[in-house]
Coordinates of C-alpha atoms and ligand atoms in Angstrom, one line a residue:
X69 CA 83.1 119.9 84.4
X70 CA 83.8 117.0 86.6
X71 CA 87.0 116.6 88.6
X72 CA 88.7 113.5 87.3
X73 CA 91.8 113.8 89.4
X74 CA 90.7 111.8 92.5
X75 CA 88.8 109.1 90.7
X76 CA 90.3 106.3 92.7
X77 CA 89.1 107.5 96.1
X78 CA 86.1 105.8 97.4
X79 CA 83.4 107.1 99.7
X80 CA 80.0 105.6 100.5
X81 CA 77.8 108.3 98.9
X82 CA 79.1 107.7 95.4
X83 CA 79.7 103.9 95.8
X84 CA 76.3 103.0 94.3
X85 CA 77.2 105.2 91.3
X86 CA 80.6 103.7 91.0
X87 CA 79.3 100.2 91.2
X88 CA 76.5 101.0 88.8
X89 CA 73.8 100.5 91.3
X90 CA 75.4 97.3 92.6
X91 CA 75.9 95.7 89.2
X92 CA 79.7 95.6 89.7
X93 CA 81.4 93.5 92.3
X94 CA 83.9 95.2 94.6
X95 CA 87.4 94.1 95.2
X96 CA 88.9 94.2 91.7
X97 CA 92.4 95.7 91.3
X98 CA 91.5 99.2 90.0
X99 CA 94.7 99.9 88.1
X100 CA 94.5 96.9 85.9
X101 CA 91.2 98.0 84.5
X102 CA 90.5 101.7 85.1
X103 CA 87.3 101.8 83.1
X104 CA 85.5 99.4 85.5
X105 CA 85.1 101.9 88.3
X106 CA 85.7 105.1 86.3
X107 CA 82.9 104.8 83.7
X108 CA 80.4 106.3 86.1
X109 CA 82.3 109.5 86.2
X110 CA 81.7 110.1 82.5
X111 CA 78.0 109.4 82.4
X112 CA 75.0 110.6 84.1
X113 CA 73.7 108.0 86.7
X114 CA 71.5 105.6 84.9
X115 CA 67.7 106.1 85.6
X116 CA 67.4 102.3 85.3
X117 CA 68.2 100.4 88.5
X118 CA 69.1 96.8 88.3
X119 CA 66.7 94.6 90.3
X120 CA 67.9 93.1 93.6
X121 CA 67.2 89.7 92.0
X122 CA 69.6 90.4 89.1
X123 CA 72.2 91.5 91.6
X124 CA 72.0 88.4 93.6
X125 CA 72.0 86.3 90.5
X126 CA 75.2 88.0 89.3
X127 CA 76.8 87.4 92.7
X128 CA 75.9 83.7 92.7
X129 CA 77.1 83.5 89.0
X130 CA 80.4 84.9 90.1
X131 CA 80.7 82.2 92.8
X132 CA 79.9 79.5 90.3
X133 CA 82.4 80.9 87.8
X134 CA 85.1 80.9 90.5
X135 CA 84.3 77.4 91.5
X136 CA 84.2 75.9 88.0
X137 CA 86.5 78.2 86.0
X138 CA 89.6 77.3 84.0
X139 CA 92.1 75.3 86.1
X140 CA 89.8 74.2 88.9
X141 CA 89.1 70.6 89.7
X142 CA 85.6 70.6 88.3
X143 CA 86.9 72.1 85.1
X144 CA 89.5 69.4 84.7
X145 CA 86.9 66.8 85.4
X146 CA 84.6 68.2 82.9
X147 CA 87.3 68.2 80.3
X148 CA 87.7 64.5 80.6
X149 CA 84.1 64.1 79.6
X150 CA 85.1 65.4 76.2
X151 CA 87.0 62.2 75.6
X152 CA 83.7 60.3 75.5
X153 CA 80.8 60.7 73.0
X154 CA 78.2 60.2 75.8
X155 CA 78.6 60.8 79.5
X156 CA 77.3 58.4 82.1
X157 CA 77.0 60.7 85.1
X158 CA 76.6 64.4 85.5
X159 CA 79.7 66.4 86.5
X160 CA 79.6 69.3 88.9
X161 CA 79.8 72.1 86.4
X162 CA 78.4 72.7 82.9
X163 CA 79.8 75.2 80.4
X164 CA 78.9 77.3 77.4
X165 CA 81.7 78.4 75.2
X166 CA 81.2 81.5 73.1
X167 CA 83.1 81.4 69.9
X168 CA 84.6 84.7 68.7
X169 CA 82.9 85.5 65.4
X170 CA 81.8 88.5 63.3
X171 CA 82.2 92.3 63.7
X172 CA 82.7 93.9 67.1
X173 CA 79.1 95.1 67.6
X174 CA 77.8 91.7 66.7
X175 CA 80.2 90.1 69.1
X176 CA 79.3 92.3 72.0
X177 CA 75.6 91.6 71.5
X178 CA 76.0 87.8 71.0
X179 CA 78.3 87.5 74.0
X180 CA 75.7 89.3 76.2
X181 CA 73.1 86.9 74.9
X182 CA 75.2 83.8 75.6
X183 CA 75.9 85.2 79.1
X184 CA 72.2 85.6 79.8
X185 CA 71.7 82.0 78.5
X186 CA 74.4 80.9 81.0
X187 CA 72.7 82.7 83.8
X188 CA 69.4 81.0 82.9
X189 CA 70.8 77.6 82.7
X190 CA 73.4 77.6 85.4
X191 CA 76.3 77.3 83.1
X192 CA 79.8 78.8 83.2
X193 CA 80.5 81.1 80.3
X194 CA 83.9 80.8 78.7
X195 CA 85.1 83.2 76.0
X196 CA 87.1 82.2 73.0
X197 CA 89.6 85.1 72.8
X198 CA 89.7 85.1 69.0
X199 CA 92.1 87.7 67.5
X200 CA 91.5 90.6 69.9
X201 CA 89.0 89.9 72.7
X202 CA 91.8 90.1 75.3
X203 CA 93.1 93.4 74.0
X204 CA 89.6 95.0 74.1
X205 CA 88.0 93.8 77.3
X206 CA 88.9 93.4 80.9
X207 CA 88.0 90.4 82.9
X208 CA 84.4 90.9 84.2
X209 CA 84.3 88.2 86.9
X210 CA 86.3 88.5 90.2
X211 CA 89.2 86.1 90.8
X212 CA 88.7 83.9 87.8
X213 CA 89.2 84.4 84.1
X214 CA 86.4 84.1 81.6
X215 CA 88.9 83.3 78.8
X216 CA 88.8 79.8 77.4
X217 CA 92.2 78.2 78.0
X218 CA 94.3 78.0 74.8
X219 CA 94.7 74.3 75.2
X220 CA 91.0 73.6 75.1
X221 CA 90.7 70.4 73.1
X222 CA 88.0 71.6 70.7
X223 CA 89.6 74.9 70.0
X224 CA 91.2 73.9 66.7
X225 CA 87.8 73.0 65.3
X226 CA 86.1 76.4 66.0
X227 CA 86.8 78.0 62.6
X228 CA 85.3 75.1 60.8
X229 CA 82.2 74.8 62.9
X230 CA 79.1 75.2 60.7
X231 CA 75.6 74.0 60.0
X232 CA 76.9 70.7 58.7
X233 CA 79.2 69.9 61.6
X234 CA 78.5 66.4 63.0
X235 CA 77.9 67.7 66.5
X236 CA 75.8 70.6 65.3
X237 CA 72.4 70.3 67.1
X238 CA 70.4 71.3 64.0
X239 CA 72.3 68.9 61.8
X240 CA 71.7 66.1 64.2
X241 CA 68.0 66.8 64.4
X242 CA 67.8 67.0 60.6
X243 CA 69.5 63.6 60.3
X244 CA 67.5 62.0 63.1
X245 CA 70.5 61.1 65.2
X246 CA 69.4 62.8 68.4
X247 CA 69.0 60.1 71.0
X248 CA 67.0 61.4 74.0
X249 CA 68.1 58.5 76.2
X250 CA 71.7 59.4 76.1
X251 CA 73.6 62.5 77.1
X252 CA 76.1 63.9 74.7
X253 CA 79.4 65.2 76.1
X254 CA 79.3 68.2 73.8
X255 CA 77.1 70.0 71.3
X256 CA 77.6 72.7 68.8
X257 CA 74.9 75.3 68.5
X258 CA 74.8 77.1 65.2
X259 CA 72.9 80.4 65.9
X260 CA 74.4 82.4 63.0
X261 CA 72.1 84.6 60.9
X262 CA 72.2 82.0 58.1
X263 CA 70.9 79.2 60.3
X264 CA 68.1 76.8 59.3
X265 CA 64.8 75.6 60.8
X266 CA 66.5 72.8 62.7
X267 CA 69.0 75.0 64.3
X268 CA 66.2 77.3 65.3
X269 CA 64.7 74.5 67.4
X270 CA 67.2 75.7 70.0
X271 CA 64.4 78.2 70.9
X272 CA 61.9 75.4 71.8
X273 CA 61.4 74.3 75.4
X274 CA 61.5 70.6 74.6
X275 CA 64.8 70.9 72.9
X276 CA 66.2 73.0 75.8
X277 CA 65.5 70.0 78.0
X278 CA 67.8 67.9 75.9
X279 CA 70.4 70.5 75.4
X280 CA 70.3 71.4 79.1
X281 CA 71.9 68.1 80.1
X282 CA 75.0 68.4 77.8
X283 CA 78.0 69.5 79.9
X284 CA 79.7 71.4 77.0
X285 CA 77.9 73.7 74.6
X286 CA 79.9 75.5 72.0
X287 CA 78.0 78.4 70.4
X288 CA 78.7 80.4 67.3
X289 CA 76.3 83.4 66.8
X290 CA 76.4 86.9 65.5
X291 CA 73.0 87.8 66.9
X292 CA 71.3 89.3 69.9
X293 CA 68.9 86.4 70.5
X294 CA 67.6 87.5 73.9
X295 CA 64.1 88.5 72.7
X296 CA 63.4 84.9 71.7
X297 CA 64.7 83.5 75.0
X298 CA 61.7 85.4 76.5
X299 CA 59.4 83.3 74.3
X300 CA 60.6 80.0 75.8
X301 CA 58.2 78.9 78.6
X302 CA 60.6 77.9 81.4
X303 CA 62.8 80.9 80.9
X304 CA 60.1 83.7 80.8
X305 CA 59.3 83.7 84.5
X306 CA 63.0 83.9 85.5
X307 CA 63.5 86.7 83.0
X308 CA 60.6 88.7 84.4
X309 CA 62.2 88.4 87.8
X310 CA 65.7 89.4 86.6
X311 CA 64.5 92.2 84.4
X312 CA 61.2 93.7 85.7
X313 CA 62.0 96.6 83.2
X314 CA 62.3 94.4 80.1
X315 CA 64.1 96.9 78.0
X316 CA 67.0 97.0 80.3
X317 CA 68.6 93.6 79.5
X318 CA 71.5 94.8 77.4
X319 CA 71.8 98.0 79.4
X320 CA 72.6 96.1 82.6
X321 CA 74.4 93.1 81.1
X322 CA 76.4 95.3 78.8
X323 CA 77.6 97.6 81.7
X324 CA 78.3 94.5 83.8
X325 CA 80.4 92.6 81.2
X326 CA 82.1 95.0 78.9
X327 CA 84.9 97.1 80.4
X328 CA 87.4 98.4 77.9
X329 CA 91.0 97.7 78.7
X330 CA 93.3 100.5 79.8
X331 CA 94.5 101.1 76.3
X332 CA 91.0 101.5 74.9
X333 CA 89.9 103.5 77.9
X334 CA 92.7 105.9 77.1
X335 CA 91.2 106.4 73.7
X336 CA 87.8 107.1 75.3
X337 CA 88.9 109.4 78.1
X338 CA 91.4 111.5 76.1
X339 CA 88.9 112.1 73.4
X340 CA 86.1 112.9 75.8
X341 CA 88.1 115.3 77.8
X342 CA 89.5 117.1 74.7
X343 CA 86.3 117.4 72.7
X344 CA 83.2 116.6 74.7
X345 CA 83.5 117.4 78.4
X346 CA 83.1 121.2 78.1
X347 CA 80.0 121.1 76.0
X348 CA 76.6 122.0 77.5
X349 CA 75.1 119.2 75.4
X350 CA 76.4 116.3 73.5
X351 CA 74.8 114.8 70.4
X352 CA 76.0 111.5 68.9
X353 CA 75.5 110.7 65.3
X354 CA 76.4 107.1 64.2
X355 CA 76.6 106.8 60.5
X356 CA 76.8 103.3 59.1
X357 CA 76.2 102.9 55.4
X358 CA 75.5 99.5 54.0
X359 CA 75.4 100.6 50.4
X360 CA 78.2 99.4 48.2
X361 CA 80.6 102.0 46.7
X362 CA 82.6 104.8 48.3
X363 CA 80.8 107.4 50.2
X364 CA 80.0 110.0 51.3
X365 CA 76.5 109.8 49.7
X366 CA 74.4 112.9 49.2
X367 CA 71.2 111.0 50.2
X368 CA 72.8 110.0 53.5
X369 CA 73.9 113.6 54.1
X370 CA 70.4 114.8 53.3
X371 CA 68.9 112.2 55.6
X372 CA 71.1 113.3 58.5
X373 CA 70.2 117.0 58.0
X374 CA 66.5 116.3 57.7
X375 CA 66.5 114.1 60.8
X376 CA 68.5 116.4 63.0
X377 CA 66.5 119.4 61.9
X378 CA 63.1 117.9 62.2
X379 CA 63.8 116.4 65.6
X380 CA 65.4 119.6 66.8
X381 CA 68.6 117.9 67.7
X382 CA 70.7 120.4 65.8
X383 CA 69.9 124.0 65.0
X384 CA 69.4 125.4 61.5
X385 CA 71.8 127.9 60.1
X386 CA 71.1 131.4 58.9
X387 CA 72.3 131.7 55.3
X388 CA 71.8 135.5 55.3
X389 CA 75.0 136.0 57.2
X390 CA 74.9 139.8 57.6
X391 CA 71.8 139.6 59.7
X392 CA 73.2 137.6 62.5
X393 CA 76.3 139.4 63.7
X394 CA 74.9 140.4 67.0
X395 CA 76.2 138.4 70.0
X396 CA 73.7 136.4 72.0
X397 CA 74.6 135.5 75.5
X398 CA 74.9 133.1 77.1
X399 CA 75.6 130.9 74.1
X400 CA 75.0 127.2 74.4
X401 CA 77.8 125.0 73.3
X402 CA 76.7 121.7 71.6
X403 CA 79.3 119.1 70.7
X404 CA 78.4 116.7 67.9
X405 CA 80.2 113.4 67.9
X406 CA 80.0 111.7 64.5
X407 CA 81.3 108.2 64.1
X408 CA 81.6 106.7 60.6
X409 CA 84.0 104.8 58.5
X410 CA 83.8 107.8 56.1
X411 CA 84.9 111.3 57.0
X412 CA 82.6 113.1 54.6
X413 CA 79.5 113.4 56.8
X414 CA 81.2 115.1 59.6
X415 CA 83.2 117.4 57.3
X416 CA 80.0 118.5 55.7
X417 CA 78.4 119.3 59.0
X418 CA 81.5 121.0 60.3
X419 CA 81.8 123.3 57.2
X420 CA 78.1 124.2 57.5
X421 CA 78.5 125.3 61.1
X422 CA 81.7 127.2 60.3
X423 CA 80.4 129.0 57.2
X424 CA 77.0 130.0 58.7
X425 CA 75.8 131.1 62.1
X426 CA 73.0 129.1 63.7
X427 CA 69.5 130.6 64.0
X428 CA 69.5 129.9 67.7
X429 CA 72.9 131.4 68.4
X430 CA 74.2 128.0 69.7
X431 CA 77.8 127.1 69.1
X432 CA 78.2 123.8 67.3
X433 CA 81.5 121.8 67.4
X434 CA 81.6 118.8 65.2
X435 CA 84.1 116.0 66.0
X436 CA 84.9 112.6 64.5
X437 CA 87.5 110.4 66.2
X438 CA 88.5 108.1 63.4
X439 CA 87.8 107.6 59.7
X440 CA 89.1 104.1 59.0
X441 CA 87.7 104.0 55.5
X442 CA 86.5 100.4 55.5
X443 CA 85.8 97.6 57.9
X444 CA 89.0 95.8 58.8
X445 CA 89.2 92.6 60.7
X446 CA 92.9 91.9 61.3
X447 CA 94.2 95.3 62.6
X448 CA 94.3 95.5 66.4
X449 CA 93.7 99.2 66.9
X450 CA 90.9 99.2 64.4
X451 CA 88.6 97.4 66.8
X452 CA 90.0 99.3 69.7
X453 CA 88.9 102.5 68.0
X454 CA 85.6 101.0 67.2
X455 CA 85.0 100.1 70.8
X456 CA 86.1 103.5 72.0
X457 CA 83.7 105.1 69.6
X458 CA 80.8 103.0 70.7
X459 CA 81.6 104.0 74.3
X460 CA 81.9 107.7 73.4
X461 CA 78.5 107.6 71.7
X462 CA 77.1 106.1 74.8
X463 CA 78.2 109.1 76.8
X464 CA 76.2 111.6 74.7
X465 CA 72.8 113.1 75.8
X466 CA 71.0 112.4 72.5
X467 CA 71.9 109.8 70.0
X468 CA 71.1 109.3 66.3
X469 CA 71.9 105.8 65.0
X470 CA 71.8 104.0 61.7
X471 CA 69.2 101.2 60.9
X472 CA 70.5 97.6 61.0
X473 CA 73.8 98.5 62.8
X474 CA 74.8 96.5 65.9
X475 CA 77.5 99.2 66.4
X476 CA 74.7 101.7 67.2
X477 CA 72.8 99.1 69.3
X478 CA 75.8 98.7 71.6
X479 CA 76.1 102.5 72.0
X480 CA 72.4 103.1 72.8
X481 CA 72.3 100.1 75.2
X482 CA 75.4 101.1 77.2
X483 CA 74.2 104.7 77.3
X484 CA 70.6 103.8 78.3
X485 CA 69.5 106.0 75.3
X486 CA 66.5 105.6 73.1
X487 CA 68.0 106.7 69.8
X488 CA 66.5 108.3 66.7
X489 CA 67.1 105.7 64.1
X490 CA 68.0 106.8 60.6
X491 CA 65.8 104.4 58.6
X492 CA 67.5 102.4 55.9
X493 CA 67.7 104.2 52.5
X494 CA 66.4 102.3 49.5
X495 CA 67.7 102.8 46.0
X496 CA 70.0 105.5 47.2
X497 CA 67.2 107.7 48.3
X498 CA 66.6 109.2 51.8
X499 CA 63.5 107.8 53.3
X500 CA 60.7 110.0 54.5
X501 CA 60.5 110.4 57.4
X502 CA 64.3 110.3 57.7
X503 CA 64.3 108.9 61.2
X504 CA 62.1 107.9 64.0
X505 CA 62.5 107.5 67.8
X506 CA 63.2 103.9 69.0
X507 CA 60.6 102.3 71.2
X508 CA 63.2 101.1 73.6
X509 CA 67.0 101.1 74.0
X510 CA 67.2 97.3 73.4
X511 CA 69.1 95.9 70.4
X512 CA 67.2 94.2 67.6
X513 CA 67.4 90.4 67.0
X514 CA 68.0 90.3 63.3
X515 CA 67.3 86.6 62.6
X516 CA 64.6 85.4 65.0
X517 CA 62.7 82.1 64.6
X518 CA 59.1 82.2 63.4
X519 CA 57.9 78.9 64.8
X520 CA 55.3 77.8 67.2
X521 CA 57.0 74.9 69.0
X522 CA 53.8 73.5 70.5
X523 CA 51.6 73.7 67.3
X524 CA 54.6 72.9 65.1
X525 CA 53.7 75.5 62.6
X526 CA 54.9 78.9 61.5
X527 CA 53.8 81.9 63.6
X528 CA 54.5 85.6 63.9
X529 CA 56.7 85.7 67.0
X530 CA 56.5 89.5 67.1
X531 CA 52.8 89.3 68.0
X532 CA 52.7 86.8 70.9
X533 CA 53.4 89.1 73.9
X534 CA 53.3 92.8 74.3
X535 CA 57.0 93.1 75.3
X536 CA 58.5 91.3 72.3
X537 CA 57.8 93.3 69.1
X538 CA 59.1 93.8 65.6
X539 CA 61.9 96.3 65.4
X540 CA 61.6 99.8 64.1
X541 CA 64.5 99.4 61.7
X542 CA 64.0 95.8 60.5
X543 CA 60.4 94.6 60.0
X544 CA 61.2 90.9 60.6
X545 CA 63.5 91.5 63.6
X546 CA 62.4 91.2 67.2
X547 CA 63.1 93.5 70.2
X548 CA 62.2 93.9 73.8
X549 CA 60.2 96.9 74.7
Ligands
GDP890 P1 77.5 96.6 62.2 O1 78.1 95.9 61.0 O2 77.2 98.0 62.0 O3 76.4 95.8 62.7 O4 78.6 96.6 63.3 P2 79.8 95.7 63.7 O5 80.6 96.4 64.8 O6 79.4 94.3 64.0 O7 80.8 95.6 62.4 C1 81.2 96.8 61.8 C2 82.7 97.0 62.0 O8 83.1 98.0 61.1 C3 83.1 97.5 63.4 O9 83.4 96.4 64.3 C4 84.3 98.3 63.0 O10 85.4 97.5 62.9 C5 83.9 98.9 61.7 N1 83.2 100.2 61.8 C6 81.9 100.4 61.4 N2 81.5 101.7 61.7 C7 82.6 102.2 62.3 C8 82.8 103.5 62.9 O11 82.0 104.4 62.9 N3 84.0 103.7 63.5 C9 85.0 102.8 63.5 N4 86.1 103.0 64.2 N5 84.8 101.5 63.0 C10 83.6 101.3 62.4

């Protein structure tokens, strides 16, 4: 096991680990956010190194953020632009405001997407704190908050923003009120999964030229839209430079941005040290069931067994008990971390490995941190636990995830793990095969546009370039590989 006692000491040899290969800036106060510099102690060093270009981009973003962030002169100046419909001269700083919306997994993925968009367009990212963003995440940028000030003038409108809002870009296009000769002071970008063809014009280069001049963008999205940014000429070259290894976008940005607060970090580390740190191998199983009705479901249980057996992630048991009394040494200890809203799946596994010996002689411990029953949006610790569980899953050696779940995407991305995906059951039947290995550790964009901006016709955007493909778990989704 590792020695966690002197985690605050620094020395040069482990600095690169500690700073995640240079991803993290130095100089933060460690005590206010222990996870920032401690997370490297709980994970193997990532085999994926951030590019020097990404590192320099992040450092210059940090400088921009500090210069333009809340309370600065440029920020105050930019705010005054909001009083006008159109602006006459460009200010010093432009902004993109991420509106807190949807489940936690979705929020983490959409926020990473909007941050990448900010990097590509030299905007400052500001985060609507919603109900719990502040309780969940530390500040990621040095010396300047990423939180949108509570007195931001448009804040009271956030909840009501939708496809029909008068400043919604898609709505304006649809109604032919976009005037290319004038620059609007602000625009709302509706990039929620239910968005329409006009909203999707966001992903066209020509529209980016117009949008690019607007000093204030407000974005509501529940999607990981990064794969489609790669299909915009004008962004693709920069993206290639930032991420020469294309499947590492969320891996790096996620580790850069999302540091659990001390309270959530306590949930992570206490659990890890109590149940996972001693094991020779750690297996994560993330069970997310989208069927209606109370689980556990037999078909999901069957699917988990079939997948873990076939992929040799977990050993089979010997049901002829008398045979296996002899002691085999040394005995490997595998810890299985199950996350689910329902306790049934892990209880089932746990009983099986208690009642019968394994054929391999391995010792299997099954652990599930929480069983919240159902998705809750208002309760504070509910999402704290959800975040802690995503983090714990990301610390495992092998990961099994559920199709369609952003919760699983976050875990695999943070961990740098290519998961085995439990394919989505149809008609309450386990699919065959039960699971398959992911092509890459990237999240899937669930609602991509299928439009050729130049030819102005529909097109299969999953077939344009080799590195943007349809997802394993959702045939119409797009992911980077
Ligand atoms: P998705 O719906 O699977 O894409 O993931 P989201 O994170 O966006 O939304 C699901 C929400 O349900 C989470 O934010 C949690 O609040 C809750 N949830 C789902 N699965 C789990 C789980 O395994 N553990 C915990 N603690 N919460 C879960």
